[in-house]
PDB file of C-alpha atoms in Angstrom:
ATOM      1  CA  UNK A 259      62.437  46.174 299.846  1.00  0.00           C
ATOM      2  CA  UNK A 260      64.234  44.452 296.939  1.00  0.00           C
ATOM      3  CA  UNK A 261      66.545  42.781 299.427  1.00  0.00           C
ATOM      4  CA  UNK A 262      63.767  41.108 301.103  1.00  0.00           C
ATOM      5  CA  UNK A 263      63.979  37.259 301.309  1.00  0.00           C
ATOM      6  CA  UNK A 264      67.038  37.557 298.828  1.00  0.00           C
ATOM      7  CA  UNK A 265      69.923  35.132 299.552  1.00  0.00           C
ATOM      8  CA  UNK A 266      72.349  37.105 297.511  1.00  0.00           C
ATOM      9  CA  UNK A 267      73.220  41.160 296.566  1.00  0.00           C
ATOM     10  CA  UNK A 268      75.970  42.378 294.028  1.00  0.00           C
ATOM     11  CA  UNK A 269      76.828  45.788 293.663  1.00  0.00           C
ATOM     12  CA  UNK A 270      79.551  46.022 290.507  1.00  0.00           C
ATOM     13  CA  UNK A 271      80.735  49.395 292.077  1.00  0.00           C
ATOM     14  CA  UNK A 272      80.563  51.289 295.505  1.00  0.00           C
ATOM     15  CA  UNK A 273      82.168  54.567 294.243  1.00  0.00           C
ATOM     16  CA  UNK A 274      84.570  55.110 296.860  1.00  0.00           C
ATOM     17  CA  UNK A 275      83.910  58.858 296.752  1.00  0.00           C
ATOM     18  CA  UNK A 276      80.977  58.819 298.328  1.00  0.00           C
ATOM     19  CA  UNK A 277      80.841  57.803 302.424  1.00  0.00           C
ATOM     20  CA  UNK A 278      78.635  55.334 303.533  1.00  0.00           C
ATOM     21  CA  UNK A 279      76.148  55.911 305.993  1.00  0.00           C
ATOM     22  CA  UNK A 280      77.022  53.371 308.643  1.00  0.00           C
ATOM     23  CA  UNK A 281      73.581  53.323 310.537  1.00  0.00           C
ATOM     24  CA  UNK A 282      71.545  51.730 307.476  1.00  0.00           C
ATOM     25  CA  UNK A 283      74.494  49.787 305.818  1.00  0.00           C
ATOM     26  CA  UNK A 284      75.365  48.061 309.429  1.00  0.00           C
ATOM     27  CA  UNK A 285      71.773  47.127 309.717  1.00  0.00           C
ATOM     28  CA  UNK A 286      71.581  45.652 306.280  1.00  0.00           C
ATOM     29  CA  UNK A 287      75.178  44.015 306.503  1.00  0.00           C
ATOM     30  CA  UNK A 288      74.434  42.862 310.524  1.00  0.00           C
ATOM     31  CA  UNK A 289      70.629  41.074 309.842  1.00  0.00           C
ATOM     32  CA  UNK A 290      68.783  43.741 311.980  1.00  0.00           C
ATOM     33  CA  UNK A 291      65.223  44.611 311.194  1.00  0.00           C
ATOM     34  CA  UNK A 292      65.142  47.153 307.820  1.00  0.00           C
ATOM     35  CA  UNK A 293      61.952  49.045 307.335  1.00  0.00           C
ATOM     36  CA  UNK A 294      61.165  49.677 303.481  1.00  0.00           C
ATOM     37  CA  UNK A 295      58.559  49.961 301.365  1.00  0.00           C
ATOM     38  CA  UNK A 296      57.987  50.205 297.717  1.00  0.00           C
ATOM     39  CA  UNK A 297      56.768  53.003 295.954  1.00  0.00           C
ATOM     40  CA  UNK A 298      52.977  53.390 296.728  1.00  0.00           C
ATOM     41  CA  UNK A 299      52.748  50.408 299.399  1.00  0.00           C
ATOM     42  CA  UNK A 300      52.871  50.471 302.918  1.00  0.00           C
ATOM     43  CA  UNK A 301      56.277  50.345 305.304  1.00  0.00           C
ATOM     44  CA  UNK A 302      57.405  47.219 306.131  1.00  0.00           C
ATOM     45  CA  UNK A 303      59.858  45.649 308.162  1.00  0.00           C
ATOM     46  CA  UNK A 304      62.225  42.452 307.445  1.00  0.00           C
ATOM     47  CA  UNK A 305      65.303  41.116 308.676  1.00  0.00           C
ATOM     48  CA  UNK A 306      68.250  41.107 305.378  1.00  0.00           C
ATOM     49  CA  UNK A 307      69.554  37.246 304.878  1.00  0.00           C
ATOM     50  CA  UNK A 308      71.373  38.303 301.713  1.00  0.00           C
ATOM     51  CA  UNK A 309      75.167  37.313 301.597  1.00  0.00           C
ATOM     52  CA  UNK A 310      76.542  40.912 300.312  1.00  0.00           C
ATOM     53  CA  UNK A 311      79.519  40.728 297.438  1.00  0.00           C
ATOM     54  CA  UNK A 312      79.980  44.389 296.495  1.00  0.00           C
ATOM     55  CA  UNK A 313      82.872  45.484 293.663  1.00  0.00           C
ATOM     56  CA  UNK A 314      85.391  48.907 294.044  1.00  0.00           C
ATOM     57  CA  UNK A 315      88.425  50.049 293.588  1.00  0.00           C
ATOM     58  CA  UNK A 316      88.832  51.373 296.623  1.00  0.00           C
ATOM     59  CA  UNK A 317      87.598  51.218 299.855  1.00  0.00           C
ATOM     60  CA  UNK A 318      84.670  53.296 300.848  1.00  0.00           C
ATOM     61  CA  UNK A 319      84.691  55.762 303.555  1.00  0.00           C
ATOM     62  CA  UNK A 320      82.098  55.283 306.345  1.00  0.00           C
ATOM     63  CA  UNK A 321      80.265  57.991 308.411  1.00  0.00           C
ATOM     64  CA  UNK A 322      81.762  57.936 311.906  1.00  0.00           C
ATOM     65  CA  UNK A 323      84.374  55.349 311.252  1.00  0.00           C
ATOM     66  CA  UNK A 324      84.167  51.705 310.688  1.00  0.00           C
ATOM     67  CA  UNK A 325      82.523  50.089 313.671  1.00  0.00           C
ATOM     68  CA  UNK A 326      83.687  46.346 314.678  1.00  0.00           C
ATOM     69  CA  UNK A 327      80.076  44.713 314.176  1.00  0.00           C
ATOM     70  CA  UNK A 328      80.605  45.913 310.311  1.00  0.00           C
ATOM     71  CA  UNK A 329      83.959  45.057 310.373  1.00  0.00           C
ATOM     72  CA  UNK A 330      84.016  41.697 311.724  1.00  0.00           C
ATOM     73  CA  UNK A 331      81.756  40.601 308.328  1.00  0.00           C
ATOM     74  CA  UNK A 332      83.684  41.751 305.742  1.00  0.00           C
ATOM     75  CA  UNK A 333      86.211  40.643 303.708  1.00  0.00           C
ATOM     76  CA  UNK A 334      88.237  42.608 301.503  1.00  0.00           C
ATOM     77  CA  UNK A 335      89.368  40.067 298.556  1.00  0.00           C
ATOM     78  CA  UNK A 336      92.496  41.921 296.329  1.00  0.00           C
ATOM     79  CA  UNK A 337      92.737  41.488 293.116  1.00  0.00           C
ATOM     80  CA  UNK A 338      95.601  42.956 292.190  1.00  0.00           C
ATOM     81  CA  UNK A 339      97.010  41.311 289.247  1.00  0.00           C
ATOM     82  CA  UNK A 340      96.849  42.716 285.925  1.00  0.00           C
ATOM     83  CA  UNK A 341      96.366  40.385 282.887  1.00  0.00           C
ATOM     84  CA  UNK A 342      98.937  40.555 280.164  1.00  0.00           C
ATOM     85  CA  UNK A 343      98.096  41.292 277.070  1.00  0.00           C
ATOM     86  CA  UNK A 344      98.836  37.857 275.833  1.00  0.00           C
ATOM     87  CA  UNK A 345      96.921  35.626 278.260  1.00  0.00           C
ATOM     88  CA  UNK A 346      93.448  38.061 277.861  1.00  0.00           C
ATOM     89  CA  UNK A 347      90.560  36.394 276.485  1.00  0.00           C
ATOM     90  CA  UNK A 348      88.225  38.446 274.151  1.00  0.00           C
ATOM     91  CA  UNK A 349      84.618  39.215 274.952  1.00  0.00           C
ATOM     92  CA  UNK A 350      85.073  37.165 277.963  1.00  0.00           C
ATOM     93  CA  UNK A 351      82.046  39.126 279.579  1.00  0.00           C
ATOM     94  CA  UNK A 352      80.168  37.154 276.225  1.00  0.00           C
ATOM     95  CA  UNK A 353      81.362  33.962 277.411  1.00  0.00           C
ATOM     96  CA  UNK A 354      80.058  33.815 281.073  1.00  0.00           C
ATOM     97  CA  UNK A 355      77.448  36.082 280.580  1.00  0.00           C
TER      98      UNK A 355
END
């Protein structure tokens, strides 16, 4: 239910141990009707508009393979590079936070 009406979901890490289950994950990721509710409310149903950014190190598994509808919308963005010890800023998080 949090997602609903939301332009915008972060996730800092996926755990790529786990597998995802593609049925629920392509409906969120794809814009098909979610039902949801919150705790003591009644089920409701809403179509996700959220752009999805989610952080790992690793790619997550998913539960029957990755299916082109999923596939199609994401984007894996590398960041490979690590900083060396001389250009790092300190408490950078404290900076942009």
């Amino acid at each position: 239910m949090k997602l609903a009406g939301k332009l915008l979901n972060t996730c800092a890490e996926l755990g790529a141990s786990k597998t995802m289950a593609s049925g629920l994950f392509k409906r969120t990721i794809t814009g098909d009707a979610v039902s949801a509710h919150e705790t003591g409310m009644p089920l409701m149903t809403f179509r996700p508009i959220a752009m999805h950014v989610f952080a790992s190190n690793e790619l997550p598994g998913f539960e029957g393979g990755l299916e082109p509808a999923v596939a199609r919308r994401l984007l894996v963005v590398p960041f490979n590079r690590t900083i060396p010890t001389e250009e790092r800023v300190a408490d950078i998080g404290k900076r942009v936070g």
